[in-house]
Coordinates of C-alpha atoms in Angstrom, one line a residue:
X1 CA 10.5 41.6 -47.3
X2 CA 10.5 39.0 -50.0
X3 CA 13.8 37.6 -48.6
X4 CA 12.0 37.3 -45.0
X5 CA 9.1 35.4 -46.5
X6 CA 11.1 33.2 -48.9
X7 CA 13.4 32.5 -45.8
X8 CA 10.4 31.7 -42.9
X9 CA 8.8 29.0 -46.0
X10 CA 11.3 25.9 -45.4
X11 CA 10.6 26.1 -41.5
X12 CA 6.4 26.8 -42.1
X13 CA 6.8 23.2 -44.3
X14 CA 9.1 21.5 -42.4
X15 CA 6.5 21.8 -39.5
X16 CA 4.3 20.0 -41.4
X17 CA 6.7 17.1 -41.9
X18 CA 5.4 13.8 -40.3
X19 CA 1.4 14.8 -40.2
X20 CA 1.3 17.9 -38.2
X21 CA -1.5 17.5 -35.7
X22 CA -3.1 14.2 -36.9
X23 CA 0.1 12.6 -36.4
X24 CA 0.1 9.0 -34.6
X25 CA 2.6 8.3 -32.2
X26 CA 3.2 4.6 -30.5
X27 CA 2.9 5.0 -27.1
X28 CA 5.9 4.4 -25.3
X29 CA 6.0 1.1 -23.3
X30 CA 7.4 0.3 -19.7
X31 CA 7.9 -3.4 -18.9
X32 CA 8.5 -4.4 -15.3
X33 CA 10.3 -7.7 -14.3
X34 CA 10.1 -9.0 -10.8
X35 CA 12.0 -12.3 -9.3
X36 CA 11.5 -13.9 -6.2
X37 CA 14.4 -16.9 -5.6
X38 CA 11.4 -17.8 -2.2
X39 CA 8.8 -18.4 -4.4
X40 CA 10.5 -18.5 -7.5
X41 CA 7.5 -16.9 -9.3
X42 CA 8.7 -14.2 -12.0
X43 CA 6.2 -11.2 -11.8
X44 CA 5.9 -8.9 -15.0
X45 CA 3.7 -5.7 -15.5
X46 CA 3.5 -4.1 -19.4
X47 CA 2.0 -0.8 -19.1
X48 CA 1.4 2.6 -21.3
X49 CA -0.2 5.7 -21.6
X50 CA -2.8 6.4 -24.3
X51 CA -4.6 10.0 -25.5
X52 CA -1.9 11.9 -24.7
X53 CA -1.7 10.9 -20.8
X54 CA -5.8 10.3 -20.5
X55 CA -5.4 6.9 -19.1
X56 CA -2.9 3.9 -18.4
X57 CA -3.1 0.5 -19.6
X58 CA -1.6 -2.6 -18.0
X59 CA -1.0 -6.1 -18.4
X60 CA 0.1 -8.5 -15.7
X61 CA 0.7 -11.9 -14.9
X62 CA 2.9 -14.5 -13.7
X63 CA 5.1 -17.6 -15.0
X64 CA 7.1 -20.0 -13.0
X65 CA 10.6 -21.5 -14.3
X66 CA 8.6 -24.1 -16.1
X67 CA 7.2 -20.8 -18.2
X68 CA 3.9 -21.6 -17.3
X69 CA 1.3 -18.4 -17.1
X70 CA -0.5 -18.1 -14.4
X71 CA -3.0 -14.9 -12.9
X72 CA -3.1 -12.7 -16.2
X73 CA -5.0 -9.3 -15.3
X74 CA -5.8 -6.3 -17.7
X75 CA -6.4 -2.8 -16.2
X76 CA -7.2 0.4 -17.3
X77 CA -6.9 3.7 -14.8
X78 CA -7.8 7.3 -15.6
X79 CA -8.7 10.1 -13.6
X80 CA -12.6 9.4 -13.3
X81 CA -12.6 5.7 -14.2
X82 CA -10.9 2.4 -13.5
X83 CA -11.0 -0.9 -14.9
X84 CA -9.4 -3.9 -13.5
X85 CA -10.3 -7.3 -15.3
X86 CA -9.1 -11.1 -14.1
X87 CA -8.9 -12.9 -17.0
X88 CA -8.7 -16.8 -15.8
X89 CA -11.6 -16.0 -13.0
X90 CA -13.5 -14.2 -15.8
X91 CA -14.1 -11.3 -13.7
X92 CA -13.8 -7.6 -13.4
X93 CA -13.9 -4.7 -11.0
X94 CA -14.9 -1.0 -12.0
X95 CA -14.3 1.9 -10.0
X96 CA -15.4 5.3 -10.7
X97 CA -14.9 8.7 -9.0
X98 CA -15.8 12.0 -10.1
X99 CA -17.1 15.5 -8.5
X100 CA -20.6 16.3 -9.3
X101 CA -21.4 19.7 -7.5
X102 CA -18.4 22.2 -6.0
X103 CA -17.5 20.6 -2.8
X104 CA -19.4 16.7 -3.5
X105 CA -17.5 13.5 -4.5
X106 CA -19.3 10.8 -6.0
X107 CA -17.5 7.1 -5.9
X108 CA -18.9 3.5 -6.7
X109 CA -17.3 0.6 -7.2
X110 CA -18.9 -2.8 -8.6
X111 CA -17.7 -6.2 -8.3
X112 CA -19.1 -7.9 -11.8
X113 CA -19.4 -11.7 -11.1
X114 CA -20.5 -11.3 -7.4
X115 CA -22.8 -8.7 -8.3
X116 CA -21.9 -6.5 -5.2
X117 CA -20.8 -2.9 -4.9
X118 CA -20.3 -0.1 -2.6
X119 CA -21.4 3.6 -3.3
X120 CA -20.4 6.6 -1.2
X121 CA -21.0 10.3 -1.2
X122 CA -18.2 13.1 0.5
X123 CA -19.3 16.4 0.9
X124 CA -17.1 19.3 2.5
X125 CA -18.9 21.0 5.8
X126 CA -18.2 24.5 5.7
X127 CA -14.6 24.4 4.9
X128 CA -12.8 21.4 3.1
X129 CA -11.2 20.0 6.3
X130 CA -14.6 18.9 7.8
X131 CA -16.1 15.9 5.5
X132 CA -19.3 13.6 6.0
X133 CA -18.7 10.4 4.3
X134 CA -21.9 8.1 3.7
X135 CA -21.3 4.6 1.9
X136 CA -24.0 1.8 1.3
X137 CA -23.0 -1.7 -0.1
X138 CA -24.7 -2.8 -3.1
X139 CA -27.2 -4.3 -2.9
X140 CA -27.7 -2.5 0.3
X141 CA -28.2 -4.6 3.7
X142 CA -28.7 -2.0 6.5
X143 CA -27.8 1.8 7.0
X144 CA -25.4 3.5 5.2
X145 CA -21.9 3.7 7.2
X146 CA -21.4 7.7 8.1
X147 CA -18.1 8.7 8.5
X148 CA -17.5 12.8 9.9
X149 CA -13.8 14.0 9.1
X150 CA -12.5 17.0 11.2
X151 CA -8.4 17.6 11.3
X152 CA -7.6 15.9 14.3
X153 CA -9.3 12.5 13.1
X154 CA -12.5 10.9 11.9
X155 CA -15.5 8.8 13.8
X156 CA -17.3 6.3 12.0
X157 CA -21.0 4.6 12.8
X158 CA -21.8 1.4 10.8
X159 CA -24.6 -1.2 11.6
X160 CA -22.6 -5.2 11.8
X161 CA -24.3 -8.1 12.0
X162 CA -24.1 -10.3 15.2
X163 CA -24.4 -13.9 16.1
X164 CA -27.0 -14.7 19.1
X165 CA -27.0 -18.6 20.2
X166 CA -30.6 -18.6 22.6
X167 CA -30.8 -21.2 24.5
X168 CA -34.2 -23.6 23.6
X169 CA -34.8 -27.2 22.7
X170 CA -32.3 -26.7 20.0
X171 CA -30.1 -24.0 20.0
X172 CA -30.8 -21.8 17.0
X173 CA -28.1 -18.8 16.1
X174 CA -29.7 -15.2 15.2
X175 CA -27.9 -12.8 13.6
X176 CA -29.2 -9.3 14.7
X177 CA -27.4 -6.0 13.7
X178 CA -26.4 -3.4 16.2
X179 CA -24.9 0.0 15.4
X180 CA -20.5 0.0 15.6
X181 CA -18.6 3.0 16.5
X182 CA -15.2 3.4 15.2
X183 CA -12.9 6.2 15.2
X184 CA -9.3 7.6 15.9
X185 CA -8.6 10.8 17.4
X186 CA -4.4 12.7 17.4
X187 CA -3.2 15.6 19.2
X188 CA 0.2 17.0 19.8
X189 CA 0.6 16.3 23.4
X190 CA 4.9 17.5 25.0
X191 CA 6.7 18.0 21.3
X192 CA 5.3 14.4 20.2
X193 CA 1.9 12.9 19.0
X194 CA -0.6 11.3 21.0
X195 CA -2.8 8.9 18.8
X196 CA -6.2 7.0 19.9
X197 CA -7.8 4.0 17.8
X198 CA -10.9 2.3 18.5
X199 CA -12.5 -0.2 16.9
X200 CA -14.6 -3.6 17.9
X201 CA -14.6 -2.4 21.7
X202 CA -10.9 -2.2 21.5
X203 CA -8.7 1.0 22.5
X204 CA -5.2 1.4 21.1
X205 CA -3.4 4.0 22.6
X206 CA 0.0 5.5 21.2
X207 CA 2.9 7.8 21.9
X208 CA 5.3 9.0 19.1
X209 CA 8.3 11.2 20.3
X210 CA 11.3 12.2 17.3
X211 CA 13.4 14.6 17.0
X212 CA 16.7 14.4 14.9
X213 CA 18.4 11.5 16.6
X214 CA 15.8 9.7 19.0
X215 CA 12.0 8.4 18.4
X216 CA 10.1 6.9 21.2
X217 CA 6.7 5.1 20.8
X218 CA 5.2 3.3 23.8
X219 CA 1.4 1.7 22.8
X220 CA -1.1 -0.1 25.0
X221 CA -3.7 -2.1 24.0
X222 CA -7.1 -2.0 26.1
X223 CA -8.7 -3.9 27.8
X224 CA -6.2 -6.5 27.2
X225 CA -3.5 -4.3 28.9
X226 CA -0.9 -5.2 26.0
X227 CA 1.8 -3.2 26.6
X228 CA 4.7 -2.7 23.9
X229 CA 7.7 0.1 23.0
X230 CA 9.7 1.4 20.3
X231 CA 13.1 2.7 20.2
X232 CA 15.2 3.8 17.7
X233 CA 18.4 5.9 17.8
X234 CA 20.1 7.3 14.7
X235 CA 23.6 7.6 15.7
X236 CA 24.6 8.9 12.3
X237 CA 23.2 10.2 8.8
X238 CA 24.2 6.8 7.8
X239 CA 23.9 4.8 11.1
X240 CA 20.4 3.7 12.6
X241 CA 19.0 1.3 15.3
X242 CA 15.6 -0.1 15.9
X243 CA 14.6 -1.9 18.7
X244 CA 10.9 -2.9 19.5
X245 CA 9.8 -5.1 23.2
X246 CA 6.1 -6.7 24.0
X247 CA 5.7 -6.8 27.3
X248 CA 2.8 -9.4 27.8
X249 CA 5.0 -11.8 25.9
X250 CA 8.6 -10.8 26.2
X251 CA 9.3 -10.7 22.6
X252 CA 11.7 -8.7 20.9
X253 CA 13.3 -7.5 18.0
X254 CA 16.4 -4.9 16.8
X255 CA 17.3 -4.1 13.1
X256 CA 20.4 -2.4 12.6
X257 CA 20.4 -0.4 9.1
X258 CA 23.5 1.3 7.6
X259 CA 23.4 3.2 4.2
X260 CA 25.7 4.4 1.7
X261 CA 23.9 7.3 -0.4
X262 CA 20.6 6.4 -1.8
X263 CA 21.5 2.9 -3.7
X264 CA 22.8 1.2 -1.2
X265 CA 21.5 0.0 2.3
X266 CA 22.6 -2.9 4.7
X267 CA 20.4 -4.1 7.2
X268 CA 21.0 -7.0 10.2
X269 CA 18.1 -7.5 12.7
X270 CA 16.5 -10.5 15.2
X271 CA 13.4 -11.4 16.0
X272 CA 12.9 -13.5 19.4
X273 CA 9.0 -14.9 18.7
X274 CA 10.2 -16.6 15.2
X275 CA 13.7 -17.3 16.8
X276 CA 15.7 -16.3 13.4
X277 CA 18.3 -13.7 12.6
X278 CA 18.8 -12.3 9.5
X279 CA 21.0 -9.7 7.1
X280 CA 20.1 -8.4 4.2
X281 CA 21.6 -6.2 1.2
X282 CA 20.0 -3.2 -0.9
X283 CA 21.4 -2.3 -4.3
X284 CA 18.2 0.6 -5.6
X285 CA 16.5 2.6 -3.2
X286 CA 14.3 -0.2 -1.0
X287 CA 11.4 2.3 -0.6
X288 CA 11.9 4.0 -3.9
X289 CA 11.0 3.0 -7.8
X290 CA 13.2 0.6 -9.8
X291 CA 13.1 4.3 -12.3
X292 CA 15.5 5.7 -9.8
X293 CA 18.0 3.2 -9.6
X294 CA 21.4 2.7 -11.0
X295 CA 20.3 1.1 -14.0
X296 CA 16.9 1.2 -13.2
X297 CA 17.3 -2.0 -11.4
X298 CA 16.9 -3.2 -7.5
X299 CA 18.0 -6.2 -6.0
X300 CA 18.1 -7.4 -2.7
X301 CA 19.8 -10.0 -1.1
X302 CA 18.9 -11.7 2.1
X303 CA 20.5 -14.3 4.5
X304 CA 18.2 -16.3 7.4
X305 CA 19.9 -17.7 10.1
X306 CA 17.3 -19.8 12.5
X307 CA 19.0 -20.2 15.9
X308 CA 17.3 -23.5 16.4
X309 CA 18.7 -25.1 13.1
X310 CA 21.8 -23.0 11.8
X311 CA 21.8 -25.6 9.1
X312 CA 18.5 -24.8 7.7
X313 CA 19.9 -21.2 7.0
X314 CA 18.9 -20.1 3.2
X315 CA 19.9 -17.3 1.1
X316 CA 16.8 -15.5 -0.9
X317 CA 17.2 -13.0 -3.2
X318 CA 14.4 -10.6 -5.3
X319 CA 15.5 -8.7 -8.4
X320 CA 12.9 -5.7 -10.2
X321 CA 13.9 -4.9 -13.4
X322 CA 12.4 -1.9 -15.8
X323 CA 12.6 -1.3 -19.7
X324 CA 11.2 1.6 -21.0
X325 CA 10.6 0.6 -25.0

């Protein structure tokens, strides 16, 4: 027994090697570094974790190739609590959002230097996929806007302000407030999706249709009557075409995409209204996180041909770099 306990004593102190539980690690960095040949801005974001994953820090700002700094910002996001500070404007923006009965989500947010907010309530109806949403802006002008959330869509009823121009000696404007509805409604209508939007007397009606190889999406606009379709056919895992018409003003457009795994993606495509063609090359996942790219790096490269002036073609290119210190 006295072997055991001599034996267990190098591993008991060895655990207390380095503090133990009061230790103080440096939180591990990540540094972000984005290029734009268009603009040629360079775009970098230095964030970390602190308390053990209870919040993020971030720094970010801009410099041109002159190394002049321009639009620093400092944030800070946890789960309840968000703080997002610009430092040349001297202004910041707080968000908070946290559950204060079973069922009942409080969030605010507050806009320092303009000394406006917005607070809203959410409570679940009977089960979780029926909401009521009421938010007021700060300081409050009119009636909360109520939102009702059901599972196939939402309605919303604000009160907006609107200009009257009467018609006197001199024409005065009045701005009266009338109560705006809002909403959009989805059903599954012949193995596809039927969507309805409204909003500001507008009605924007949608088909989707996909399956494995085809997706179909006519829309029409009302009461404009503007009338536009979608089509693209995947002809391969690796082989795709998009192709998209507006009726009312015969524009149109087609990508073709082609991809090689998940770091690499060619894409070609036209657009009649701006008259230009253009091709473009993927090295990272285009959708994805720099983290998941071959050296945690994505760069694209992009040629614009305008069919007025082939001379005027340019080649652009963006690069997004990540360290992890």
């Amino acid at each position: 027994m006295a072997e055991a306990k001599a034996d267990q004593l190098p591993i008991a102190a060895s655990a207390t090697e380095g503090g133990g539980f009061f230790e103080m690690r440096r939180p591990k960095l990540r540094l972000k570094t984005e290029y734009d040949s268009d603009t040629s801005v360079f775009l970098h974001n230095v964030s970390c974790k602190l308390l053990d994953n209870l919040g993020k820090l971030k720094l970010s700002f801009c410099n041109n190739n002159q190394g002049e700094v321009s639009e620093p910002q400092i944030s800070f996001k946890s789960k309840f609590f968000s703080l997002q500070y610009d430092v040349e404007r001297n202004d910041a923006l707080l968000n908070t959002s946290f559950e204060i009965a079973p069922g009942v989500q409080l969030r605010a947010a507050h806009q320092v230097k303009a000394r406006q907010g917005e607070v809203a309530m959410v409570a679940d109806l009977a089960t979780p996929a029926y909401k009521l949403e009421l938010a007021s802006a700060v300081p409050s002008v009119g009636m909360p806007k109520a939102t009702f959330k059901f599972p196939l869509g939402e309605v919303s009823l604000e009160e907006k302000e609107v200009e009257e121009v009467e018609e006197e000696e001199e024409q005065q404007q009045e701005q009266k407030r009338t109560l705006s509805v809002s909403g959009i409604l989805k059903s599954n209508v012949l193995n596809g999706v039927c969507t309805a939007r409204y909003e500001e007397e507008s009605l924007d009606l949608r088909y989707a249709f996909k399956d494995e190889q085809l997706t179909f999406i006519p829309s029409i606009l009302l009461p404009s009557n503007a009338l536009s379709c979608a089509f693209k056919r995947r002809f391969t895992p690796r082989d795709k075409l998009s192709y998209w018409y507006h009726f009312d003003s015969d524009n149109w457009s087609a990508v073709y995409k082609h991809t090689v795994g998940k770091d690499y993606k060619f894409k070609a495509g036209y657009d009649s209204e701006v008259r230009l063609g253009w091709a473009s090359l993927w090295v990272g996942d285009e959708d994805g996180k720099a983290k998941m790219a071959p050296m945690k790096m994505k760069v694209q490269f992009m040629l614009q041909v305008p069919q007025d002036d082939i001379k005027s073609s340019a080649l652009m290119f963006r690069v997004k770099k990540r360290w992890d210190i």
